[in-house]
XYZ file of C-alpha atoms in Angstrom:
336
model
C 188.481 217.898 41.760
C 191.572 216.019 42.299
C 194.117 215.217 39.597
C 193.201 211.530 39.374
C 189.625 212.546 38.842
C 190.652 215.078 36.151
C 192.256 212.131 34.222
C 188.980 209.980 34.592
C 186.693 212.816 33.339
C 187.499 212.713 29.569
C 187.306 208.802 29.569
C 184.136 208.935 31.602
C 182.475 211.319 29.146
C 183.765 209.614 26.026
C 182.667 206.234 27.208
C 179.168 207.111 28.323
C 178.101 209.816 25.928
C 176.327 207.533 23.580
C 173.950 206.457 26.539
C 173.161 210.114 27.388
C 172.464 211.089 23.884
C 170.256 208.039 23.473
C 168.397 208.987 26.667
C 167.744 212.464 25.447
C 166.455 211.135 22.252
C 164.207 208.653 23.962
C 162.722 211.417 26.175
C 161.918 213.473 23.078
C 160.249 210.469 21.422
C 158.301 209.844 24.538
C 157.335 213.693 24.692
C 156.185 213.499 21.229
C 153.813 210.635 22.020
C 155.293 208.388 19.468
C 157.149 206.055 21.851
C 156.485 202.278 21.026
C 156.493 199.534 23.840
C 159.961 198.673 22.618
C 161.197 202.356 23.080
C 159.384 202.515 26.500
C 161.503 199.502 27.667
C 164.780 200.916 26.432
C 163.829 204.196 28.193
C 163.745 202.392 31.542
C 166.793 200.391 30.920
C 168.845 203.503 29.687
C 167.706 205.617 32.607
C 169.016 202.975 35.001
C 172.502 203.112 33.408
C 172.428 206.905 33.548
C 171.648 207.026 37.090
C 174.671 204.797 37.870
C 176.711 207.321 35.839
C 175.443 210.078 37.861
C 176.260 208.298 41.125
C 179.822 207.878 39.856
C 179.958 211.639 38.803
C 178.644 212.881 42.239
C 181.525 210.848 43.706
C 184.483 211.823 41.472
C 183.286 215.044 39.865
C 180.871 216.650 42.328
C 181.565 220.167 41.108
C 181.900 219.631 37.359
C 179.009 220.552 35.064
C 178.782 216.933 33.568
C 177.318 216.115 37.120
C 174.719 218.811 36.956
C 173.798 217.705 33.416
C 173.423 214.133 34.330
C 171.095 215.073 37.304
C 168.913 216.961 35.016
C 168.838 214.151 32.427
C 167.785 211.598 35.072
C 165.237 213.894 36.464
C 163.667 214.200 33.046
C 163.833 210.547 32.605
C 162.318 209.717 35.982
C 159.399 212.066 35.309
C 158.791 210.489 31.798
C 158.846 206.874 33.233
C 156.743 207.341 36.328
C 154.198 209.626 34.656
C 153.701 206.909 31.903
C 153.335 204.388 34.692
C 150.970 206.453 36.549
C 148.765 207.364 33.580
C 148.863 203.661 32.500
C 147.528 202.710 35.899
C 144.755 205.206 35.774
C 143.699 204.342 32.320
C 143.728 200.628 33.333
C 141.427 201.289 36.370
C 139.108 203.385 34.242
C 139.119 200.748 31.484
C 138.102 198.075 34.239
C 135.260 199.977 35.767
C 133.837 201.339 32.459
C 134.201 198.163 30.282
C 135.762 194.994 32.101
C 133.411 194.983 35.181
C 130.264 195.516 33.210
C 131.141 192.919 30.722
C 131.977 190.451 33.497
C 128.567 191.048 34.840
C 127.014 190.542 31.419
C 128.646 187.143 31.012
C 127.261 186.054 34.358
C 123.799 187.315 34.233
C 122.217 183.874 34.635
C 124.003 183.432 38.071
C 122.781 187.069 38.920
C 119.214 186.172 38.312
C 119.569 182.947 40.301
C 120.893 185.174 43.403
C 117.937 187.574 42.912
C 115.355 184.788 42.832
C 116.886 183.174 45.833
C 116.789 186.545 47.781
C 113.151 187.032 46.539
C 112.062 183.674 47.674
C 113.519 184.031 51.167
C 111.913 187.492 51.506
C 108.552 186.389 50.348
C 108.583 183.374 52.686
C 109.454 185.535 55.694
C 107.178 188.129 54.737
C 104.186 185.774 54.397
C 104.758 184.065 57.767
C 105.288 187.338 59.610
C 102.317 188.909 58.087
C 100.182 186.096 59.462
C 101.813 186.334 62.752
C 104.318 188.984 63.933
C 105.748 186.650 66.610
C 107.240 184.612 63.666
C 109.603 187.595 62.975
C 111.753 186.413 65.783
C 112.720 183.428 63.830
C 114.182 185.495 60.832
C 115.801 188.411 62.761
C 119.120 188.506 64.364
C 118.975 187.560 68.053
C 118.588 190.715 70.259
C 117.234 192.984 67.346
C 113.755 194.403 68.188
C 112.013 196.434 65.327
C 109.735 199.256 66.094
C 107.866 200.067 63.052
C 106.515 203.464 64.280
C 110.157 204.716 65.134
C 110.449 205.981 61.709
C 107.830 208.598 62.241
C 108.501 209.431 65.811
C 110.996 212.085 67.112
C 113.416 209.215 67.811
C 113.275 208.148 64.264
C 114.676 204.578 63.360
C 117.234 203.538 65.930
C 120.074 203.663 63.259
C 122.674 201.887 65.266
C 120.497 198.677 65.785
C 118.341 198.639 62.573
C 119.814 200.490 59.660
C 123.432 199.805 60.549
C 122.642 196.074 61.240
C 121.236 195.683 57.705
C 124.009 197.753 56.100
C 126.797 195.699 58.060
C 124.866 192.441 57.375
C 124.628 193.206 53.706
C 128.339 193.886 53.335
C 129.279 190.659 55.123
C 126.650 188.827 52.870
C 128.530 190.088 49.721
C 131.785 188.739 50.861
C 130.435 185.608 52.188
C 128.584 184.890 48.981
C 131.795 184.952 47.094
C 133.903 183.221 49.590
C 131.320 180.302 50.366
C 131.534 179.685 46.543
C 134.801 177.940 47.321
C 132.767 175.506 49.424
C 130.984 174.225 46.362
C 128.291 176.863 46.425
C 125.950 175.558 49.073
C 126.857 178.315 51.580
C 126.366 180.956 48.844
C 122.848 179.820 48.235
C 121.956 179.731 51.795
C 123.355 183.198 52.627
C 121.236 184.762 49.761
C 118.146 182.963 51.022
C 118.583 183.966 54.655
C 119.374 187.628 53.783
C 116.047 187.566 51.958
C 114.423 185.983 55.227
C 115.581 189.068 57.147
C 114.509 191.775 54.801
C 111.157 189.888 54.308
C 110.488 189.753 58.120
C 111.327 193.594 58.682
C 109.245 194.447 55.699
C 106.209 192.632 57.058
C 106.252 194.350 60.333
C 106.195 197.741 58.752
C 103.504 196.779 56.378
C 101.273 195.421 59.233
C 101.925 198.625 61.120
C 100.880 200.763 58.125
C 104.371 202.207 57.797
C 105.271 200.605 54.390
C 105.513 203.788 52.436
C 107.837 205.240 54.981
C 109.782 201.941 55.412
C 110.552 201.555 51.700
C 111.507 205.278 51.265
C 114.131 204.452 54.023
C 115.379 201.331 52.340
C 115.325 201.763 48.413
C 117.622 204.988 48.132
C 120.761 202.967 49.062
C 119.233 199.531 48.968
C 119.164 199.476 45.165
C 122.734 199.735 44.747
C 123.528 197.624 47.944
C 121.395 194.824 46.849
C 122.614 194.801 43.415
C 126.202 194.553 44.786
C 125.188 191.542 46.913
C 123.649 189.727 44.021
C 126.668 190.335 41.978
C 128.848 188.966 44.821
C 126.422 185.838 44.942
C 126.704 185.461 41.093
C 130.513 185.497 41.553
C 130.351 182.659 44.289
C 127.832 180.590 42.214
C 129.887 180.995 39.090
C 133.087 179.830 41.057
C 131.138 176.795 42.295
C 129.697 176.070 38.861
C 133.151 176.044 37.479
C 134.054 173.242 40.003
C 131.079 171.097 39.070
C 130.910 171.601 35.536
C 134.724 172.056 34.576
C 134.149 171.316 30.799
C 137.380 170.199 29.071
C 139.623 171.281 31.913
C 140.226 169.481 35.191
C 138.189 170.525 38.187
C 141.116 172.472 39.743
C 142.036 174.179 36.573
C 138.629 175.387 36.069
C 138.301 176.379 39.560
C 141.412 178.463 39.649
C 140.555 180.081 36.405
C 137.216 181.148 37.295
C 138.518 182.301 40.822
C 140.840 184.751 38.849
C 138.039 186.285 37.012
C 135.287 186.296 39.510
C 137.523 188.009 42.106
C 137.303 190.864 39.693
C 133.636 191.106 40.377
C 134.237 191.573 44.100
C 136.867 194.387 43.337
C 134.098 195.951 41.189
C 131.429 195.967 43.837
C 133.516 197.763 46.449
C 132.852 201.202 44.976
C 129.079 200.441 44.855
C 129.001 199.579 48.615
C 130.892 203.057 49.139
C 128.150 204.785 47.132
C 125.378 203.011 49.082
C 126.991 204.013 52.334
C 127.138 207.685 51.300
C 123.558 207.615 50.354
C 122.669 205.930 53.535
C 124.592 208.268 55.573
C 123.411 211.594 53.950
C 120.249 211.036 52.067
C 118.360 208.138 53.844
C 118.096 209.812 57.144
C 117.495 213.382 55.650
C 114.279 215.169 56.514
C 113.252 215.121 52.791
C 109.695 214.220 51.690
C 109.315 210.419 51.013
C 108.671 210.796 47.368
C 112.071 212.353 46.823
C 113.732 209.393 48.327
C 111.827 207.220 45.860
C 113.136 209.415 43.222
C 116.647 208.975 44.376
C 116.005 205.177 44.233
C 114.682 205.363 40.808
C 117.665 207.489 39.533
C 120.130 204.834 40.917
C 118.206 202.087 39.281
C 118.371 203.717 35.966
C 121.962 204.458 36.219
C 122.616 200.799 37.130
C 120.624 199.676 33.948
C 122.671 201.999 31.847
C 125.927 201.067 33.393
C 125.448 197.211 33.273
C 123.262 197.167 30.122
C 125.905 198.815 27.941
C 127.794 195.414 26.969
C 124.536 194.127 25.885
C 123.723 197.027 23.780
C 127.026 197.126 22.225
C 126.715 193.415 21.508
C 123.260 193.961 19.946
C 124.769 196.762 17.772
C 127.658 194.590 16.515
C 125.739 191.538 15.538
C 123.647 193.321 12.689
C 126.937 194.733 11.472
C 128.528 191.219 11.302
C 125.389 189.741 9.488
C 125.600 192.466 7.016
C 129.436 191.730 6.459
C 128.614 187.951 6.120
C 125.931 188.741 3.482
C 127.965 190.949 1.475
C 130.867 188.641 1.330
C 131.400 186.825 -2.020
C 130.788 183.144 -2.156
C 134.054 181.422 -2.136
C 134.338 177.786 -3.533
C 137.563 176.108 -2.849
Protein backbone atom coordinates (compact mmCIF):
# COMPACT_ATOMS: atom_id res chain seq x y z
CA UNK A 1 0.00 0.00 0.00
CA UNK A 2 1.40 3.41 -1.00
CA UNK A 3 1.97 6.27 1.45
CA UNK A 4 -0.97 8.25 0.04
CA UNK A 5 -3.22 5.23 0.50
CA UNK A 6 -2.01 4.87 4.08
CA UNK A 7 -3.15 8.44 4.76
CA UNK A 8 -6.55 7.75 3.17
CA UNK A 9 -7.23 4.56 5.15
CA UNK A 10 -8.02 6.04 8.62
CA UNK A 11 -10.30 8.66 7.09
CA UNK A 12 -11.99 6.02 4.89
CA UNK A 13 -12.71 3.75 7.87
CA UNK A 14 -13.84 6.58 10.14
CA UNK A 15 -16.19 8.01 7.52
CA UNK A 16 -17.91 4.77 6.46
CA UNK A 17 -17.82 2.67 9.62
CA UNK A 18 -21.43 3.66 10.56
CA UNK A 19 -22.69 2.24 7.24
CA UNK A 20 -20.84 -1.03 7.82
CA UNK A 21 -22.13 -1.34 11.36
CA UNK A 22 -25.67 -0.63 10.16
CA UNK A 23 -25.43 -3.24 7.42
CA UNK A 24 -24.28 -5.84 9.95
CA UNK A 25 -27.24 -4.94 12.15
CA UNK A 26 -29.68 -5.19 9.23
CA UNK A 27 -28.32 -8.60 8.28
CA UNK A 28 -28.83 -9.79 11.88
CA UNK A 29 -32.42 -8.45 11.85
CA UNK A 30 -33.08 -10.23 8.56
CA UNK A 31 -31.71 -13.54 9.83
CA UNK A 32 -33.87 -13.28 12.95
CA UNK A 33 -36.92 -13.04 10.60
CA UNK A 34 -38.00 -9.80 12.24
CA UNK A 35 -37.27 -7.48 9.33
CA UNK A 36 -40.06 -5.14 8.28
CA UNK A 37 -40.51 -3.69 4.81
CA UNK A 38 -38.74 -0.46 5.81
CA UNK A 39 -35.70 -2.38 7.04
CA UNK A 40 -35.65 -4.60 3.95
CA UNK A 41 -35.57 -1.47 1.77
CA UNK A 42 -32.80 -0.03 3.93
CA UNK A 43 -30.88 -3.27 3.59
CA UNK A 44 -30.82 -2.83 -0.19
CA UNK A 45 -29.75 0.83 -0.06
CA UNK A 46 -27.03 0.19 2.52
CA UNK A 47 -25.77 -2.82 0.58
CA UNK A 48 -25.29 -0.70 -2.53
CA UNK A 49 -23.33 1.92 -0.58
CA UNK A 50 -21.08 -0.74 0.95
CA UNK A 51 -20.36 -2.29 -2.45
CA UNK A 52 -19.11 1.11 -3.61
CA UNK A 53 -16.89 1.23 -0.51
CA UNK A 54 -15.62 -2.24 -1.41
CA UNK A 55 -14.74 -1.11 -4.93
CA UNK A 56 -12.82 1.84 -3.49
CA UNK A 57 -10.98 -0.39 -1.01
CA UNK A 58 -10.05 -2.88 -3.73
CA UNK A 59 -8.49 -0.01 -5.69
CA UNK A 60 -6.56 1.75 -2.91
CA UNK A 61 -6.19 -0.89 -0.16
CA UNK A 62 -6.20 -4.23 -2.02
CA UNK A 63 -4.05 -6.04 0.56
CA UNK A 64 -5.55 -4.58 3.72
CA UNK A 65 -7.84 -6.52 6.03
CA UNK A 66 -10.56 -3.88 5.60
CA UNK A 67 -10.98 -5.03 2.00
CA UNK A 68 -11.45 -8.63 3.08
CA UNK A 69 -13.92 -7.49 5.72
CA UNK A 70 -15.97 -5.46 3.23
CA UNK A 71 -15.92 -8.31 0.72
CA UNK A 72 -17.36 -10.70 3.30
CA UNK A 73 -19.92 -8.17 4.50
CA UNK A 74 -21.11 -7.47 0.96
CA UNK A 75 -21.38 -11.22 0.26
CA UNK A 76 -23.58 -11.72 3.34
CA UNK A 77 -25.84 -8.82 2.35
CA UNK A 78 -26.07 -10.07 -1.24
CA UNK A 79 -27.15 -13.50 -0.03
CA UNK A 80 -29.78 -12.00 2.28
CA UNK A 81 -31.24 -9.69 -0.38
CA UNK A 82 -31.45 -12.15 -3.25
CA UNK A 83 -32.58 -15.03 -1.06
CA UNK A 84 -35.42 -12.78 0.09
CA UNK A 85 -36.36 -11.90 -3.48
CA UNK A 86 -36.19 -15.53 -4.61
CA UNK A 87 -38.34 -16.74 -1.74
CA UNK A 88 -40.75 -13.88 -2.32
CA UNK A 89 -41.12 -14.77 -5.99
CA UNK A 90 -41.66 -18.43 -5.11
CA UNK A 91 -44.26 -17.57 -2.49
CA UNK A 92 -46.00 -15.25 -4.93
CA UNK A 93 -46.09 -17.97 -7.59
CA UNK A 94 -47.48 -20.54 -5.16
CA UNK A 95 -50.06 -18.02 -3.93
CA UNK A 96 -51.16 -17.36 -7.50
CA UNK A 97 -51.73 -21.02 -8.37
CA UNK A 98 -53.19 -22.03 -5.01
CA UNK A 99 -55.43 -19.01 -4.41
CA UNK A 100 -55.52 -16.32 -7.07
CA UNK A 101 -56.10 -18.50 -10.14
CA UNK A 102 -58.95 -20.58 -8.62
CA UNK A 103 -60.53 -17.38 -7.25
CA UNK A 104 -60.44 -15.74 -10.70
CA UNK A 105 -62.08 -18.85 -12.15
CA UNK A 106 -64.77 -18.76 -9.47
CA UNK A 107 -65.54 -15.11 -10.26
CA UNK A 108 -66.08 -15.96 -13.92
CA UNK A 109 -68.02 -19.21 -13.63
CA UNK A 110 -70.98 -17.86 -15.70
CA UNK A 111 -68.66 -17.30 -18.66
CA UNK A 112 -67.14 -20.75 -18.12
CA UNK A 113 -70.59 -22.33 -18.28
CA UNK A 114 -71.41 -20.43 -21.48
CA UNK A 115 -68.15 -21.71 -23.01
CA UNK A 116 -69.02 -25.26 -21.97
CA UNK A 117 -72.55 -24.99 -23.43
CA UNK A 118 -71.25 -23.62 -26.73
CA UNK A 119 -68.83 -26.52 -27.05
CA UNK A 120 -71.52 -29.08 -26.16
CA UNK A 121 -73.93 -27.48 -28.66
CA UNK A 122 -71.36 -27.77 -31.45
CA UNK A 123 -70.46 -31.32 -30.47
CA UNK A 124 -74.12 -32.36 -30.33
CA UNK A 125 -74.89 -30.84 -33.72
CA UNK A 126 -71.93 -32.48 -35.48
CA UNK A 127 -72.52 -35.78 -33.71
CA UNK A 128 -76.16 -35.84 -34.85
CA UNK A 129 -75.42 -35.09 -38.50
CA UNK A 130 -72.47 -37.51 -38.68
CA UNK A 131 -74.48 -40.24 -36.96
CA UNK A 132 -77.15 -39.89 -39.64
CA UNK A 133 -74.62 -39.86 -42.48
CA UNK A 134 -70.83 -40.38 -42.02
CA UNK A 135 -70.20 -38.38 -45.18
CA UNK A 136 -71.20 -35.24 -43.28
CA UNK A 137 -68.07 -35.63 -41.11
CA UNK A 138 -66.00 -34.05 -43.89
CA UNK A 139 -67.81 -30.77 -43.27
CA UNK A 140 -66.61 -30.68 -39.67
CA UNK A 141 -63.10 -32.15 -39.86
CA UNK A 142 -59.97 -30.26 -40.98
CA UNK A 143 -59.24 -30.68 -44.65
CA UNK A 144 -57.12 -33.75 -45.38
CA UNK A 145 -57.81 -35.50 -42.06
CA UNK A 146 -59.18 -39.03 -42.51
CA UNK A 147 -60.29 -40.83 -39.33
CA UNK A 148 -60.21 -44.64 -39.23
CA UNK A 149 -62.28 -45.71 -36.21
CA UNK A 150 -60.80 -49.23 -36.22
CA UNK A 151 -57.19 -48.02 -35.99
CA UNK A 152 -57.33 -47.84 -32.21
CA UNK A 153 -57.66 -51.60 -31.90
CA UNK A 154 -55.36 -52.50 -34.76
CA UNK A 155 -51.64 -53.09 -34.55
CA UNK A 156 -51.15 -49.67 -36.12
CA UNK A 157 -53.25 -48.07 -33.36
CA UNK A 158 -54.43 -44.51 -33.87
CA UNK A 159 -52.31 -42.50 -36.26
CA UNK A 160 -51.03 -40.29 -33.47
CA UNK A 161 -49.39 -37.77 -35.79
CA UNK A 162 -52.65 -37.05 -37.60
CA UNK A 163 -55.50 -37.64 -35.18
CA UNK A 164 -54.33 -37.22 -31.59
CA UNK A 165 -51.73 -34.55 -32.33
CA UNK A 166 -54.24 -32.72 -34.49
CA UNK A 167 -56.70 -32.58 -31.59
CA UNK A 168 -54.02 -31.60 -29.07
CA UNK A 169 -52.54 -28.86 -31.25
CA UNK A 170 -55.98 -27.66 -32.21
CA UNK A 171 -57.09 -27.41 -28.58
CA UNK A 172 -54.03 -25.39 -27.55
CA UNK A 173 -54.62 -23.02 -30.44
CA UNK A 174 -58.28 -22.81 -29.48
CA UNK A 175 -57.40 -21.80 -25.91
CA UNK A 176 -55.29 -18.85 -26.98
CA UNK A 177 -57.63 -17.90 -29.80
CA UNK A 178 -60.56 -17.86 -27.38
CA UNK A 179 -58.82 -15.23 -25.30
CA UNK A 180 -57.27 -13.25 -28.13
CA UNK A 181 -60.54 -13.06 -30.07
CA UNK A 182 -62.22 -11.65 -27.00
CA UNK A 183 -60.46 -8.44 -27.98
CA UNK A 184 -62.57 -8.54 -31.17
CA UNK A 185 -65.75 -8.03 -29.15
CA UNK A 186 -66.21 -11.74 -28.37
CA UNK A 187 -67.73 -12.99 -31.64
CA UNK A 188 -64.59 -14.92 -32.58
CA UNK A 189 -64.45 -16.52 -29.12
CA UNK A 190 -68.00 -17.86 -29.45
CA UNK A 191 -67.31 -19.29 -32.90
CA UNK A 192 -64.04 -20.97 -31.95
CA UNK A 193 -65.65 -22.75 -29.00
CA UNK A 194 -68.59 -23.86 -31.12
CA UNK A 195 -66.43 -25.02 -34.06
CA UNK A 196 -64.14 -26.98 -31.77
CA UNK A 197 -67.20 -28.77 -30.47
CA UNK A 198 -68.12 -29.58 -34.07
CA UNK A 199 -64.74 -31.25 -34.56
CA UNK A 200 -64.96 -33.45 -31.46
CA UNK A 201 -68.61 -34.31 -32.12
CA UNK A 202 -67.93 -35.48 -35.67
CA UNK A 203 -64.99 -37.66 -34.64
CA UNK A 204 -66.97 -39.15 -31.75
CA UNK A 205 -69.87 -40.02 -34.06
CA UNK A 206 -67.56 -41.92 -36.42
CA UNK A 207 -66.25 -44.06 -33.55
CA UNK A 208 -69.73 -44.62 -32.13
CA UNK A 209 -71.04 -45.79 -35.49
CA UNK A 210 -68.12 -48.21 -35.77
CA UNK A 211 -68.77 -49.65 -32.31
CA UNK A 212 -65.51 -48.24 -30.94
CA UNK A 213 -67.01 -45.71 -28.52
CA UNK A 214 -65.58 -47.36 -25.39
CA UNK A 215 -62.05 -47.40 -26.82
CA UNK A 216 -62.40 -43.88 -28.23
CA UNK A 217 -63.38 -42.22 -24.97
CA UNK A 218 -60.71 -44.20 -23.12
CA UNK A 219 -58.27 -42.56 -25.51
CA UNK A 220 -59.76 -39.07 -25.12
CA UNK A 221 -60.82 -38.58 -21.51
CA UNK A 222 -57.53 -39.11 -19.60
CA UNK A 223 -56.01 -35.95 -21.05
CA UNK A 224 -59.23 -34.43 -22.38
CA UNK A 225 -60.70 -33.62 -18.96
CA UNK A 226 -57.87 -31.21 -18.13
CA UNK A 227 -57.39 -30.05 -21.70
CA UNK A 228 -61.03 -29.13 -22.31
CA UNK A 229 -61.33 -27.47 -18.90
CA UNK A 230 -58.36 -25.27 -19.82
CA UNK A 231 -60.01 -24.38 -23.13
CA UNK A 232 -63.27 -23.44 -21.43
CA UNK A 233 -61.37 -21.25 -18.95
CA UNK A 234 -59.63 -19.51 -21.84
CA UNK A 235 -63.01 -19.06 -23.50
CA UNK A 236 -64.39 -17.60 -20.27
CA UNK A 237 -61.47 -15.14 -20.21
CA UNK A 238 -62.20 -14.07 -23.77
CA UNK A 239 -65.92 -13.64 -23.17
CA UNK A 240 -65.29 -11.78 -19.91
CA UNK A 241 -63.01 -9.41 -21.80
CA UNK A 242 -65.66 -8.78 -24.45
CA UNK A 243 -68.36 -8.36 -21.81
CA UNK A 244 -66.30 -5.66 -20.08
CA UNK A 245 -66.30 -3.73 -23.35
CA UNK A 246 -70.03 -4.10 -24.02
CA UNK A 247 -71.10 -3.61 -20.38
CA UNK A 248 -68.49 -1.25 -18.89
CA UNK A 249 -70.62 -0.14 -15.93
CA UNK A 250 -69.61 3.24 -14.54
CA UNK A 251 -66.24 3.23 -16.32
CA UNK A 252 -65.57 4.12 -19.95
CA UNK A 253 -65.41 1.20 -22.37
CA UNK A 254 -61.64 1.44 -22.75
CA UNK A 255 -61.05 1.66 -19.01
CA UNK A 256 -63.21 -1.40 -18.40
CA UNK A 257 -61.60 -3.26 -21.30
CA UNK A 258 -58.04 -2.54 -20.14
CA UNK A 259 -58.85 -3.36 -16.52
CA UNK A 260 -60.44 -6.68 -17.40
CA UNK A 261 -57.58 -7.48 -19.76
CA UNK A 262 -55.05 -7.19 -16.92
CA UNK A 263 -57.10 -9.64 -14.87
CA UNK A 264 -58.13 -12.17 -17.50
CA UNK A 265 -54.59 -12.53 -18.87
CA UNK A 266 -53.84 -14.17 -15.52
CA UNK A 267 -56.37 -16.87 -16.39
CA UNK A 268 -54.37 -17.62 -19.52
CA UNK A 269 -51.17 -17.87 -17.47
CA UNK A 270 -52.99 -20.24 -15.15
CA UNK A 271 -54.06 -22.68 -17.86
CA UNK A 272 -50.52 -23.15 -19.23
CA UNK A 273 -49.57 -25.71 -16.53
CA UNK A 274 -52.88 -27.47 -17.24
CA UNK A 275 -51.84 -27.97 -20.85
CA UNK A 276 -48.46 -29.25 -19.72
CA UNK A 277 -50.10 -31.84 -17.44
CA UNK A 278 -52.52 -32.81 -20.22
CA UNK A 279 -49.61 -33.25 -22.63
CA UNK A 280 -47.78 -35.49 -20.17
CA UNK A 281 -50.87 -37.64 -19.71
CA UNK A 282 -51.38 -37.82 -23.46
CA UNK A 283 -47.76 -38.76 -24.05
CA UNK A 284 -47.36 -41.43 -21.36
CA UNK A 285 -50.81 -42.68 -20.28
CA UNK A 286 -53.13 -42.28 -23.26
CA UNK A 287 -51.14 -44.54 -25.65
CA UNK A 288 -50.11 -47.00 -22.91
CA UNK A 289 -51.30 -50.62 -23.38
CA UNK A 290 -53.42 -50.43 -20.24
CA UNK A 291 -56.98 -51.77 -19.93
CA UNK A 292 -59.55 -49.18 -20.90
CA UNK A 293 -61.13 -49.07 -17.43
CA UNK A 294 -57.84 -47.86 -15.96
CA UNK A 295 -57.81 -44.90 -18.34
CA UNK A 296 -61.37 -44.03 -17.35
CA UNK A 297 -60.15 -44.15 -13.76
CA UNK A 298 -57.37 -41.67 -14.59
CA UNK A 299 -59.98 -39.36 -16.14
CA UNK A 300 -62.18 -39.64 -13.04
CA UNK A 301 -59.24 -38.84 -10.75
CA UNK A 302 -58.30 -35.76 -12.78
CA UNK A 303 -61.94 -34.63 -12.72
CA UNK A 304 -62.09 -34.96 -8.92
CA UNK A 305 -58.82 -33.04 -8.56
CA UNK A 306 -60.19 -30.23 -10.73
CA UNK A 307 -63.41 -30.11 -8.70
CA UNK A 308 -61.45 -29.83 -5.46
CA UNK A 309 -58.96 -27.32 -6.86
CA UNK A 310 -61.47 -24.95 -8.46
CA UNK A 311 -64.22 -25.57 -5.90
CA UNK A 312 -62.09 -24.45 -2.96
CA UNK A 313 -62.93 -20.69 -3.28
CA UNK A 314 -66.67 -21.48 -3.28
CA UNK A 315 -66.26 -23.74 -0.23
CA UNK A 316 -64.31 -21.06 1.65
CA UNK A 317 -66.92 -18.45 0.76
CA UNK A 318 -69.67 -20.77 2.00
CA UNK A 319 -67.81 -21.22 5.29
CA UNK A 320 -67.32 -17.49 5.77
CA UNK A 321 -70.97 -16.54 5.18
CA UNK A 322 -72.41 -18.36 8.24
CA UNK A 323 -69.65 -16.86 10.38
CA UNK A 324 -70.46 -13.36 9.12
CA UNK A 325 -74.19 -13.94 9.78
CA UNK A 326 -73.49 -15.13 13.31
CA UNK A 327 -71.35 -12.04 13.94
CA UNK A 328 -74.12 -9.74 12.71
CA UNK A 329 -76.73 -11.47 14.86
CA UNK A 330 -74.56 -11.25 17.96
CA UNK A 331 -73.74 -7.58 17.46
CA UNK A 332 -75.65 -5.21 19.80
CA UNK A 333 -78.21 -2.88 18.33
CA UNK A 334 -76.73 0.56 17.97
CA UNK A 335 -79.03 3.56 17.74
CA UNK A 336 -77.43 6.83 16.77
